PDB file of C-alpha atoms in Angstrom:
ATOM      1  CA  UNK T   1      -7.355 -14.912 -10.699  1.00  0.00           C
ATOM      2  CA  UNK T   2      -4.268 -15.686  -8.908  1.00  0.00           C
ATOM      3  CA  UNK T   3      -2.395 -13.308  -6.535  1.00  0.00           C
ATOM      4  CA  UNK T   4       0.306 -12.798  -9.109  1.00  0.00           C
ATOM      5  CA  UNK T   5      -1.965 -11.630 -11.806  1.00  0.00           C
ATOM      6  CA  UNK T   6      -3.931  -9.409  -9.538  1.00  0.00           C
ATOM      7  CA  UNK T   7      -0.826  -7.670  -8.161  1.00  0.00           C
ATOM      8  CA  UNK T   8       0.655  -7.186 -11.660  1.00  0.00           C
ATOM      9  CA  UNK T   9      -2.646  -5.636 -13.062  1.00  0.00           C
ATOM     10  CA  UNK T  10      -2.882  -3.430 -10.056  1.00  0.00           C
ATOM     11  CA  UNK T  11       0.736  -2.128 -10.406  1.00  0.00           C
ATOM     12  CA  UNK T  12       0.209  -1.521 -14.155  1.00  0.00           C
ATOM     13  CA  UNK T  13      -2.804   0.625 -13.333  1.00  0.00           C
ATOM     14  CA  UNK T  14      -0.940   2.697 -10.630  1.00  0.00           C
ATOM     15  CA  UNK T  15       2.161   3.168 -12.715  1.00  0.00           C
ATOM     16  CA  UNK T  16       0.918   5.938 -15.130  1.00  0.00           C
ATOM     17  CA  UNK T  17      -0.377   7.994 -12.227  1.00  0.00           C
ATOM     18  CA  UNK T  18       2.993   7.942 -10.554  1.00  0.00           C
ATOM     19  CA  UNK T  19       4.701   9.014 -13.806  1.00  0.00           C
ATOM     20  CA  UNK T  20       2.224  11.857 -14.166  1.00  0.00           C
ATOM     21  CA  UNK T  21       2.802  13.153 -10.644  1.00  0.00           C
ATOM     22  CA  UNK T  22       6.655  12.919 -11.185  1.00  0.00           C
ATOM     23  CA  UNK T  23       6.242  14.986 -14.240  1.00  0.00           C
ATOM     24  CA  UNK T  24       4.413  17.624 -12.363  1.00  0.00           C
ATOM     25  CA  UNK T  25       6.940  17.724  -9.595  1.00  0.00           C
ATOM     26  CA  UNK T  26       9.716  18.056 -12.130  1.00  0.00           C
ATOM     27  CA  UNK T  27       8.069  21.042 -13.833  1.00  0.00           C
ATOM     28  CA  UNK T  28       7.996  22.754 -10.424  1.00  0.00           C
ATOM     29  CA  UNK T  29      11.543  21.766  -9.737  1.00  0.00           C
ATOM     30  CA  UNK T  30      12.854  23.138 -13.009  1.00  0.00           C
ATOM     31  CA  UNK T  31      11.027  26.428 -13.018  1.00  0.00           C
ATOM     32  CA  UNK T  32      10.708  27.196  -9.247  1.00  0.00           C
ATOM     33  CA  UNK T  33      11.314  30.870  -8.680  1.00  0.00           C
ATOM     34  CA  UNK T  34      13.588  30.561  -5.676  1.00  0.00           C
ATOM     35  CA  UNK T  35      16.104  27.931  -4.389  1.00  0.00           C
ATOM     36  CA  UNK T  36      13.941  26.492  -1.478  1.00  0.00           C
ATOM     37  CA  UNK T  37      11.084  25.895  -3.897  1.00  0.00           C
ATOM     38  CA  UNK T  38      13.296  23.776  -6.179  1.00  0.00           C
ATOM     39  CA  UNK T  39      14.912  21.915  -3.205  1.00  0.00           C
ATOM     40  CA  UNK T  40      11.407  21.224  -1.660  1.00  0.00           C
ATOM     41  CA  UNK T  41      10.118  19.884  -4.976  1.00  0.00           C
ATOM     42  CA  UNK T  42      13.110  17.608  -5.359  1.00  0.00           C
ATOM     43  CA  UNK T  43      12.703  16.460  -1.719  1.00  0.00           C
ATOM     44  CA  UNK T  44       9.020  15.507  -2.138  1.00  0.00           C
ATOM     45  CA  UNK T  45       9.800  13.944  -5.608  1.00  0.00           C
ATOM     46  CA  UNK T  46      12.540  11.614  -4.231  1.00  0.00           C
ATOM     47  CA  UNK T  47      10.613  10.421  -1.285  1.00  0.00           C
ATOM     48  CA  UNK T  48       7.818   9.450  -3.648  1.00  0.00           C
ATOM     49  CA  UNK T  49      10.538   7.998  -5.955  1.00  0.00           C
ATOM     50  CA  UNK T  50      11.627   5.730  -3.029  1.00  0.00           C
ATOM     51  CA  UNK T  51       7.996   4.504  -2.639  1.00  0.00           C
ATOM     52  CA  UNK T  52       7.821   3.961  -6.412  1.00  0.00           C
ATOM     53  CA  UNK T  53      11.046   1.942  -6.451  1.00  0.00           C
ATOM     54  CA  UNK T  54       9.725  -0.527  -3.871  1.00  0.00           C
ATOM     55  CA  UNK T  55       6.502  -0.921  -5.967  1.00  0.00           C
ATOM     56  CA  UNK T  56       8.587  -1.445  -9.175  1.00  0.00           C
ATOM     57  CA  UNK T  57      10.736  -4.071  -7.283  1.00  0.00           C
ATOM     58  CA  UNK T  58       7.542  -6.020  -6.667  1.00  0.00           C
ATOM     59  CA  UNK T  59       6.661  -5.606 -10.316  1.00  0.00           C
ATOM     60  CA  UNK T  60       9.980  -6.908 -11.591  1.00  0.00           C
ATOM     61  CA  UNK T  61      10.027  -9.708  -9.026  1.00  0.00           C
ATOM     62  CA  UNK T  62      13.562  -9.048  -8.003  1.00  0.00           C
ATOM     63  CA  UNK T  63      13.963  -8.430  -4.194  1.00  0.00           C
ATOM     64  CA  UNK T  64      17.661  -7.279  -4.607  1.00  0.00           C
ATOM     65  CA  UNK T  65      16.407  -3.914  -5.913  1.00  0.00           C
ATOM     66  CA  UNK T  66      14.897  -2.856  -2.657  1.00  0.00           C
ATOM     67  CA  UNK T  67      17.795  -1.418  -0.687  1.00  0.00           C
ATOM     68  CA  UNK T  68      18.188   1.435  -3.156  1.00  0.00           C
ATOM     69  CA  UNK T  69      15.163   3.094  -1.538  1.00  0.00           C
ATOM     70  CA  UNK T  70      16.819   3.392   1.888  1.00  0.00           C
ATOM     71  CA  UNK T  71      19.942   5.044   0.416  1.00  0.00           C
ATOM     72  CA  UNK T  72      17.877   7.437  -1.757  1.00  0.00           C
ATOM     73  CA  UNK T  73      15.756   8.583   1.193  1.00  0.00           C
ATOM     74  CA  UNK T  74      18.874   9.099   3.467  1.00  0.00           C
ATOM     75  CA  UNK T  75      20.923  11.056   0.986  1.00  0.00           C
ATOM     76  CA  UNK T  76      18.124  13.341  -0.132  1.00  0.00           C
ATOM     77  CA  UNK T  77      17.801  14.422   3.416  1.00  0.00           C
ATOM     78  CA  UNK T  78      21.480  15.329   3.393  1.00  0.00           C
ATOM     79  CA  UNK T  79      20.968  17.474   0.341  1.00  0.00           C
ATOM     80  CA  UNK T  80      18.108  19.303   2.142  1.00  0.00           C
ATOM     81  CA  UNK T  81      20.242  19.976   5.160  1.00  0.00           C
ATOM     82  CA  UNK T  82      23.190  21.255   3.082  1.00  0.00           C
ATOM     83  CA  UNK T  83      21.028  23.770   1.240  1.00  0.00           C
ATOM     84  CA  UNK T  84      19.417  24.936   4.561  1.00  0.00           C
ATOM     85  CA  UNK T  85      22.799  25.237   6.159  1.00  0.00           C
ATOM     86  CA  UNK T  86      24.177  27.280   3.186  1.00  0.00           C
ATOM     87  CA  UNK T  87      21.204  29.752   3.312  1.00  0.00           C
ATOM     88  CA  UNK T  88      21.475  30.157   7.146  1.00  0.00           C
ATOM     89  CA  UNK T  89      25.245  30.663   7.174  1.00  0.00           C
ATOM     90  CA  UNK T  90      25.064  33.291   4.391  1.00  0.00           C
ATOM     91  CA  UNK T  91      22.396  35.097   6.469  1.00  0.00           C
ATOM     92  CA  UNK T  92      24.642  34.892   9.671  1.00  0.00           C
ATOM     93  CA  UNK T  93      27.726  35.913   7.838  1.00  0.00           C
ATOM     94  CA  UNK T  94      26.405  39.293   6.598  1.00  0.00           C
TER      95      UNK T  94
ATOM     96  CA  UNK I   1      -0.817  -6.545 -21.330  1.00  0.00           C
ATOM     97  CA  UNK I   2       2.260  -4.379 -21.808  1.00  0.00           C
ATOM     98  CA  UNK I   3       5.590  -6.157 -21.874  1.00  0.00           C
ATOM     99  CA  UNK I   4       7.941  -5.038 -19.114  1.00  0.00           C
ATOM    100  CA  UNK I   5      10.607  -4.263 -21.717  1.00  0.00           C
ATOM    101  CA  UNK I   6       8.515  -1.714 -23.476  1.00  0.00           C
ATOM    102  CA  UNK I   7       7.633  -0.063 -20.197  1.00  0.00           C
ATOM    103  CA  UNK I   8      11.362   0.138 -19.183  1.00  0.00           C
ATOM    104  CA  UNK I   9      12.457   1.626 -22.420  1.00  0.00           C
ATOM    105  CA  UNK I  10       9.699   4.196 -22.365  1.00  0.00           C
ATOM    106  CA  UNK I  11      10.637   5.374 -18.780  1.00  0.00           C
ATOM    107  CA  UNK I  12      14.329   5.365 -19.779  1.00  0.00           C
ATOM    108  CA  UNK I  13      13.489   7.690 -22.864  1.00  0.00           C
ATOM    109  CA  UNK I  14      11.708  10.158 -20.520  1.00  0.00           C
ATOM    110  CA  UNK I  15      14.476  10.087 -18.006  1.00  0.00           C
ATOM    111  CA  UNK I  16      17.170  10.705 -20.679  1.00  0.00           C
ATOM    112  CA  UNK I  17      15.219  13.677 -21.926  1.00  0.00           C
ATOM    113  CA  UNK I  18      14.825  15.006 -18.390  1.00  0.00           C
ATOM    114  CA  UNK I  19      18.493  14.692 -17.587  1.00  0.00           C
ATOM    115  CA  UNK I  20      19.425  16.435 -20.893  1.00  0.00           C
ATOM    116  CA  UNK I  21      17.193  19.394 -20.007  1.00  0.00           C
ATOM    117  CA  UNK I  22      18.608  19.597 -16.421  1.00  0.00           C
ATOM    118  CA  UNK I  23      22.060  19.453 -17.682  1.00  0.00           C
ATOM    119  CA  UNK I  24      21.459  22.274 -20.227  1.00  0.00           C
ATOM    120  CA  UNK I  25      19.844  24.505 -17.444  1.00  0.00           C
ATOM    121  CA  UNK I  26      22.722  23.744 -15.153  1.00  0.00           C
ATOM    122  CA  UNK I  27      25.364  24.892 -17.748  1.00  0.00           C
ATOM    123  CA  UNK I  28      23.569  28.091 -18.707  1.00  0.00           C
ATOM    124  CA  UNK I  29      22.454  29.095 -15.265  1.00  0.00           C
ATOM    125  CA  UNK I  30      24.015  32.267 -13.732  1.00  0.00           C
ATOM    126  CA  UNK I  31      23.053  31.546 -10.170  1.00  0.00           C
ATOM    127  CA  UNK I  32      25.507  28.800  -9.011  1.00  0.00           C
ATOM    128  CA  UNK I  33      23.207  27.459  -6.181  1.00  0.00           C
ATOM    129  CA  UNK I  34      20.446  26.895  -8.775  1.00  0.00           C
ATOM    130  CA  UNK I  35      23.047  25.151 -10.893  1.00  0.00           C
ATOM    131  CA  UNK I  36      23.751  22.731  -8.050  1.00  0.00           C
ATOM    132  CA  UNK I  37      20.133  21.964  -7.665  1.00  0.00           C
ATOM    133  CA  UNK I  38      19.649  21.270 -11.350  1.00  0.00           C
ATOM    134  CA  UNK I  39      22.667  18.974 -11.162  1.00  0.00           C
ATOM    135  CA  UNK I  40      20.930  17.124  -8.235  1.00  0.00           C
ATOM    136  CA  UNK I  41      17.884  16.642 -10.561  1.00  0.00           C
ATOM    137  CA  UNK I  42      20.114  15.135 -13.287  1.00  0.00           C
ATOM    138  CA  UNK I  43      21.786  12.846 -10.522  1.00  0.00           C
ATOM    139  CA  UNK I  44      18.284  11.603  -9.299  1.00  0.00           C
ATOM    140  CA  UNK I  45      17.309  10.816 -12.996  1.00  0.00           C
ATOM    141  CA  UNK I  46      20.555   8.924 -13.583  1.00  0.00           C
ATOM    142  CA  UNK I  47      20.025   6.939 -10.347  1.00  0.00           C
ATOM    143  CA  UNK I  48      16.566   5.959 -11.513  1.00  0.00           C
ATOM    144  CA  UNK I  49      18.094   4.897 -15.002  1.00  0.00           C
ATOM    145  CA  UNK I  50      20.665   2.741 -13.293  1.00  0.00           C
ATOM    146  CA  UNK I  51      17.841   1.155 -11.199  1.00  0.00           C
ATOM    147  CA  UNK I  52      15.869   0.386 -14.332  1.00  0.00           C
ATOM    148  CA  UNK I  53      18.881  -1.174 -16.007  1.00  0.00           C
ATOM    149  CA  UNK I  54      19.061  -3.640 -13.041  1.00  0.00           C
ATOM    150  CA  UNK I  55      22.213  -2.398 -11.557  1.00  0.00           C
ATOM    151  CA  UNK I  56      21.419  -1.637  -7.894  1.00  0.00           C
ATOM    152  CA  UNK I  57      25.059  -1.988  -6.846  1.00  0.00           C
ATOM    153  CA  UNK I  58      25.960   1.015  -9.089  1.00  0.00           C
ATOM    154  CA  UNK I  59      22.981   3.049  -7.608  1.00  0.00           C
ATOM    155  CA  UNK I  60      24.207   2.292  -4.088  1.00  0.00           C
ATOM    156  CA  UNK I  61      27.553   3.979  -4.941  1.00  0.00           C
ATOM    157  CA  UNK I  62      26.233   6.663  -7.462  1.00  0.00           C
ATOM    158  CA  UNK I  63      23.642   8.123  -4.987  1.00  0.00           C
ATOM    159  CA  UNK I  64      26.080   9.120  -2.155  1.00  0.00           C
ATOM    160  CA  UNK I  65      28.574  10.598  -4.581  1.00  0.00           C
ATOM    161  CA  UNK I  66      26.194  12.504  -6.810  1.00  0.00           C
ATOM    162  CA  UNK I  67      23.514  13.468  -4.449  1.00  0.00           C
ATOM    163  CA  UNK I  68      25.407  13.598  -1.248  1.00  0.00           C
ATOM    164  CA  UNK I  69      29.097  14.560  -1.566  1.00  0.00           C
ATOM    165  CA  UNK I  70      29.114  16.540  -4.751  1.00  0.00           C
ATOM    166  CA  UNK I  71      26.529  19.266  -3.782  1.00  0.00           C
ATOM    167  CA  UNK I  72      28.263  19.398  -0.320  1.00  0.00           C
ATOM    168  CA  UNK I  73      31.663  20.249  -1.781  1.00  0.00           C
ATOM    169  CA  UNK I  74      30.232  22.575  -4.500  1.00  0.00           C
ATOM    170  CA  UNK I  75      28.179  24.432  -1.822  1.00  0.00           C
ATOM    171  CA  UNK I  76      31.252  24.694   0.434  1.00  0.00           C
ATOM    172  CA  UNK I  77      33.106  26.217  -2.383  1.00  0.00           C
ATOM    173  CA  UNK I  78      30.276  28.717  -3.367  1.00  0.00           C
ATOM    174  CA  UNK I  79      30.153  29.752   0.338  1.00  0.00           C
ATOM    175  CA  UNK I  80      33.852  30.697   0.153  1.00  0.00           C
ATOM    176  CA  UNK I  81      33.515  32.595  -3.057  1.00  0.00           C
ATOM    177  CA  UNK I  82      30.692  34.357  -4.862  1.00  0.00           C
ATOM    178  CA  UNK I  83      27.199  33.153  -5.600  1.00  0.00           C
ATOM    179  CA  UNK I  84      26.565  34.787  -8.958  1.00  0.00           C
ATOM    180  CA  UNK I  85      28.742  34.171 -11.907  1.00  0.00           C
ATOM    181  CA  UNK I  86      30.092  37.341 -13.414  1.00  0.00           C
ATOM    182  CA  UNK I  87      30.412  38.220 -17.126  1.00  0.00           C
TER     183      UNK I  87
ATOM    184  CA  UNK J   1     -10.237 -16.769   3.170  1.00  0.00           C
ATOM    185  CA  UNK J   2      -6.537 -17.084   2.511  1.00  0.00           C
ATOM    186  CA  UNK J   3      -4.477 -14.777   4.799  1.00  0.00           C
ATOM    187  CA  UNK J   4      -2.320 -13.845   1.755  1.00  0.00           C
ATOM    188  CA  UNK J   5      -5.299 -12.329   0.001  1.00  0.00           C
ATOM    189  CA  UNK J   6      -6.144 -10.155   3.004  1.00  0.00           C
ATOM    190  CA  UNK J   7      -2.543  -8.889   3.106  1.00  0.00           C
ATOM    191  CA  UNK J   8      -2.558  -8.120  -0.632  1.00  0.00           C
ATOM    192  CA  UNK J   9      -5.864  -6.352  -0.664  1.00  0.00           C
ATOM    193  CA  UNK J  10      -4.989  -4.337   2.414  1.00  0.00           C
ATOM    194  CA  UNK J  11      -1.640  -3.356   0.749  1.00  0.00           C
ATOM    195  CA  UNK J  12      -3.283  -2.469  -2.491  1.00  0.00           C
ATOM    196  CA  UNK J  13      -5.764  -0.153  -0.674  1.00  0.00           C
ATOM    197  CA  UNK J  14      -2.846   1.632   1.028  1.00  0.00           C
ATOM    198  CA  UNK J  15      -0.982   1.952  -2.228  1.00  0.00           C
ATOM    199  CA  UNK J  16      -4.009   3.396  -3.907  1.00  0.00           C
ATOM    200  CA  UNK J  17      -4.485   5.931  -1.217  1.00  0.00           C
ATOM    201  CA  UNK J  18      -0.746   6.870  -1.551  1.00  0.00           C
ATOM    202  CA  UNK J  19      -1.011   7.333  -5.257  1.00  0.00           C
ATOM    203  CA  UNK J  20      -3.993   9.678  -4.885  1.00  0.00           C
ATOM    204  CA  UNK J  21      -2.144  11.628  -2.207  1.00  0.00           C
ATOM    205  CA  UNK J  22       0.829  11.811  -4.684  1.00  0.00           C
ATOM    206  CA  UNK J  23      -1.129  13.131  -7.509  1.00  0.00           C
ATOM    207  CA  UNK J  24      -3.001  15.775  -5.321  1.00  0.00           C
ATOM    208  CA  UNK J  25       0.310  16.836  -3.748  1.00  0.00           C
ATOM    209  CA  UNK J  26       1.953  17.215  -7.282  1.00  0.00           C
ATOM    210  CA  UNK J  27      -0.972  19.323  -8.533  1.00  0.00           C
ATOM    211  CA  UNK J  28      -0.767  21.525  -5.356  1.00  0.00           C
ATOM    212  CA  UNK J  29       3.028  21.866  -5.689  1.00  0.00           C
ATOM    213  CA  UNK J  30       2.470  23.251  -9.126  1.00  0.00           C
ATOM    214  CA  UNK J  31      -0.462  25.544  -8.426  1.00  0.00           C
ATOM    215  CA  UNK J  32       0.143  27.002  -5.020  1.00  0.00           C
ATOM    216  CA  UNK J  33       1.373  30.592  -5.058  1.00  0.00           C
ATOM    217  CA  UNK J  34       4.433  30.715  -2.735  1.00  0.00           C
ATOM    218  CA  UNK J  35       6.871  28.617  -0.745  1.00  0.00           C
ATOM    219  CA  UNK J  36       5.307  28.550   2.565  1.00  0.00           C
ATOM    220  CA  UNK J  37       1.910  27.348   0.999  1.00  0.00           C
ATOM    221  CA  UNK J  38       3.834  24.582  -0.936  1.00  0.00           C
ATOM    222  CA  UNK J  39       5.019  23.207   2.344  1.00  0.00           C
ATOM    223  CA  UNK J  40       1.519  21.858   2.762  1.00  0.00           C
ATOM    224  CA  UNK J  41       1.660  20.066  -0.496  1.00  0.00           C
ATOM    225  CA  UNK J  42       5.168  18.789   0.371  1.00  0.00           C
ATOM    226  CA  UNK J  43       3.725  17.244   3.638  1.00  0.00           C
ATOM    227  CA  UNK J  44       0.908  15.578   1.630  1.00  0.00           C
ATOM    228  CA  UNK J  45       3.396  14.221  -0.751  1.00  0.00           C
ATOM    229  CA  UNK J  46       5.874  12.880   1.725  1.00  0.00           C
ATOM    230  CA  UNK J  47       3.713  11.437   4.494  1.00  0.00           C
ATOM    231  CA  UNK J  48       0.708  10.555   2.389  1.00  0.00           C
ATOM    232  CA  UNK J  49       2.516   9.896  -0.830  1.00  0.00           C
ATOM    233  CA  UNK J  50       5.585   8.014   0.458  1.00  0.00           C
ATOM    234  CA  UNK J  51       4.921   6.691   3.976  1.00  0.00           C
ATOM    235  CA  UNK J  52       1.446   5.058   3.384  1.00  0.00           C
ATOM    236  CA  UNK J  53       2.420   3.299   0.027  1.00  0.00           C
ATOM    237  CA  UNK J  54       5.689   2.051   1.540  1.00  0.00           C
ATOM    238  CA  UNK J  55       3.633   0.256   4.294  1.00  0.00           C
ATOM    239  CA  UNK J  56       1.278  -0.987   1.640  1.00  0.00           C
ATOM    240  CA  UNK J  57       4.143  -2.311  -0.500  1.00  0.00           C
ATOM    241  CA  UNK J  58       5.538  -4.019   2.594  1.00  0.00           C
ATOM    242  CA  UNK J  59       2.103  -5.802   2.994  1.00  0.00           C
ATOM    243  CA  UNK J  60       1.836  -6.708  -0.681  1.00  0.00           C
ATOM    244  CA  UNK J  61       5.447  -8.159  -0.582  1.00  0.00           C
ATOM    245  CA  UNK J  62       4.578 -10.146   2.549  1.00  0.00           C
ATOM    246  CA  UNK J  63       1.533 -11.572   0.950  1.00  0.00           C
ATOM    247  CA  UNK J  64       3.010 -12.454  -2.469  1.00  0.00           C
ATOM    248  CA  UNK J  65       4.071 -16.012  -2.499  1.00  0.00           C
ATOM    249  CA  UNK J  66       5.521 -15.798  -6.038  1.00  0.00           C
ATOM    250  CA  UNK J  67       8.452 -13.664  -4.910  1.00  0.00           C
ATOM    251  CA  UNK J  68      10.101 -16.513  -2.966  1.00  0.00           C
ATOM    252  CA  UNK J  69      11.618 -16.519   0.426  1.00  0.00           C
ATOM    253  CA  UNK J  70      13.151 -13.069  -0.187  1.00  0.00           C
ATOM    254  CA  UNK J  71       9.828 -11.519   0.167  1.00  0.00           C
ATOM    255  CA  UNK J  72      10.285 -11.146   3.905  1.00  0.00           C
ATOM    256  CA  UNK J  73      13.529  -9.146   3.037  1.00  0.00           C
ATOM    257  CA  UNK J  74      11.541  -6.920   0.706  1.00  0.00           C
ATOM    258  CA  UNK J  75       8.939  -6.302   3.479  1.00  0.00           C
ATOM    259  CA  UNK J  76      11.537  -5.493   6.090  1.00  0.00           C
ATOM    260  CA  UNK J  77      13.385  -3.091   3.860  1.00  0.00           C
ATOM    261  CA  UNK J  78      10.153  -1.338   2.824  1.00  0.00           C
ATOM    262  CA  UNK J  79       9.152  -0.924   6.616  1.00  0.00           C
ATOM    263  CA  UNK J  80      12.612   0.552   7.364  1.00  0.00           C
ATOM    264  CA  UNK J  81      12.242   3.007   4.434  1.00  0.00           C
ATOM    265  CA  UNK J  82       8.783   4.034   5.665  1.00  0.00           C
ATOM    266  CA  UNK J  83      10.284   4.609   9.180  1.00  0.00           C
ATOM    267  CA  UNK J  84      13.140   6.782   7.826  1.00  0.00           C
ATOM    268  CA  UNK J  85      10.778   8.706   5.653  1.00  0.00           C
ATOM    269  CA  UNK J  86       8.399   9.269   8.591  1.00  0.00           C
ATOM    270  CA  UNK J  87      11.320  10.749  10.568  1.00  0.00           C
ATOM    271  CA  UNK J  88      13.426  12.533   7.954  1.00  0.00           C
ATOM    272  CA  UNK J  89      10.905  14.238   5.704  1.00  0.00           C
ATOM    273  CA  UNK J  90       9.314  16.689   8.394  1.00  0.00           C
ATOM    274  CA  UNK J  91      12.858  17.351   9.802  1.00  0.00           C
ATOM    275  CA  UNK J  92      14.103  18.329   6.253  1.00  0.00           C
ATOM    276  CA  UNK J  93      10.999  20.447   5.461  1.00  0.00           C
ATOM    277  CA  UNK J  94      11.340  22.252   8.852  1.00  0.00           C
ATOM    278  CA  UNK J  95      14.973  23.033   8.384  1.00  0.00           C
ATOM    279  CA  UNK J  96      14.397  24.248   4.870  1.00  0.00           C
ATOM    280  CA  UNK J  97      11.487  26.418   5.993  1.00  0.00           C
ATOM    281  CA  UNK J  98      13.490  27.972   8.899  1.00  0.00           C
ATOM    282  CA  UNK J  99      16.447  28.672   6.725  1.00  0.00           C
ATOM    283  CA  UNK J 100      14.207  30.261   3.917  1.00  0.00           C
ATOM    284  CA  UNK J 101      12.585  32.474   6.559  1.00  0.00           C
ATOM    285  CA  UNK J 102      15.656  33.579   8.180  1.00  0.00           C
ATOM    286  CA  UNK J 103      17.630  34.429   5.048  1.00  0.00           C
ATOM    287  CA  UNK J 104      14.543  35.942   3.247  1.00  0.00           C
ATOM    288  CA  UNK J 105      15.081  33.720   0.318  1.00  0.00           C
ATOM    289  CA  UNK J 106      11.316  32.975  -0.279  1.00  0.00           C
ATOM    290  CA  UNK J 107       9.205  35.964  -1.021  1.00  0.00           C
ATOM    291  CA  UNK J 108       5.723  35.897   0.480  1.00  0.00           C
ATOM    292  CA  UNK J 109       3.775  37.384  -2.345  1.00  0.00           C
ATOM    293  CA  UNK J 110      -0.076  37.372  -1.065  1.00  0.00           C
ATOM    294  CA  UNK J 111       0.891  38.318   2.396  1.00  0.00           C
ATOM    295  CA  UNK J 112      -1.636  39.387   5.204  1.00  0.00           C
ATOM    296  CA  UNK J 113       0.642  39.609   8.156  1.00  0.00           C
ATOM    297  CA  UNK J 114       3.980  38.005   9.186  1.00  0.00           C
ATOM    298  CA  UNK J 115       4.407  38.168  13.043  1.00  0.00           C
ATOM    299  CA  UNK J 116       7.579  36.229  13.104  1.00  0.00           C
ATOM    300  CA  UNK J 117       9.264  38.686  10.765  1.00  0.00           C
ATOM    301  CA  UNK J 118       7.956  41.666  12.870  1.00  0.00           C
ATOM    302  CA  UNK J 119       9.209  39.973  16.082  1.00  0.00           C
ATOM    303  CA  UNK J 120      12.673  39.411  14.712  1.00  0.00           C
ATOM    304  CA  UNK J 121      13.045  42.931  13.256  1.00  0.00           C
ATOM    305  CA  UNK J 122      11.798  44.354  16.682  1.00  0.00           C
ATOM    306  CA  UNK J 123      14.289  42.226  18.510  1.00  0.00           C
ATOM    307  CA  UNK J 124      17.196  43.307  16.388  1.00  0.00           C
ATOM    308  CA  UNK J 125      16.538  47.084  16.338  1.00  0.00           C
TER     309      UNK J 125
END
């Protein structure tokens, strides 16, 4: 068994578990009772999505797809900070 | 062995369904901050769809605009006005 | 033994650990009762579910000869992403938790005691 076949088989085994966990995260993100719950679920889901994108880039054998993960991780942090700043400024303003 | 095309089309179908649900919830939601968060879910699903369609250059532009700038501008607007949409 | 095999097996072990952490964190995120308990699941999901498989993916990419010369680019980009996640995820979670507690956006439903809340209310009044 060569390295290529072994890596491909491993990624095909790993992939449904990733998709199942993304489904669970999305359920929490859609029905979360408050705004911080939803933002936290999106946050964790997107960091895991960045890891999944690197694994998929190995599976598709196209190294040009990798820098997407860096951009995704950086901008979701920005979303996090925006919502936190909105919540705190509303509390300060009152 | 599953062909990669079948895999890509299956994940694309799931992501399209998710983005449709998120868009519907964002349109009908009364709390505008929650609507912004639903819109962020839809943007993440679209970024993943562009990635699966082998267009990483479009993702590099789409993610800063749809996940970064758009919620920032909308949250700034909501801060200046009201959070809950009236009747 | 070929060094490429060692890199690939090590990377696959790390990716498998990350996948298990990811599933556990997703179940916890769905089942935990309130926001402050869900922060634990978020930490498992970001550090265990994103940082560890990114390092593992970098090792797999470094050991995979079939990807060509650009596999070093893949490994480097994956390591940079792992470093960014290691820095950014706790900072974002902490900022969100602080904002949620100060603005009272998240209700603590099964609550025993909240000393921070009492201290802040005592300081104000």
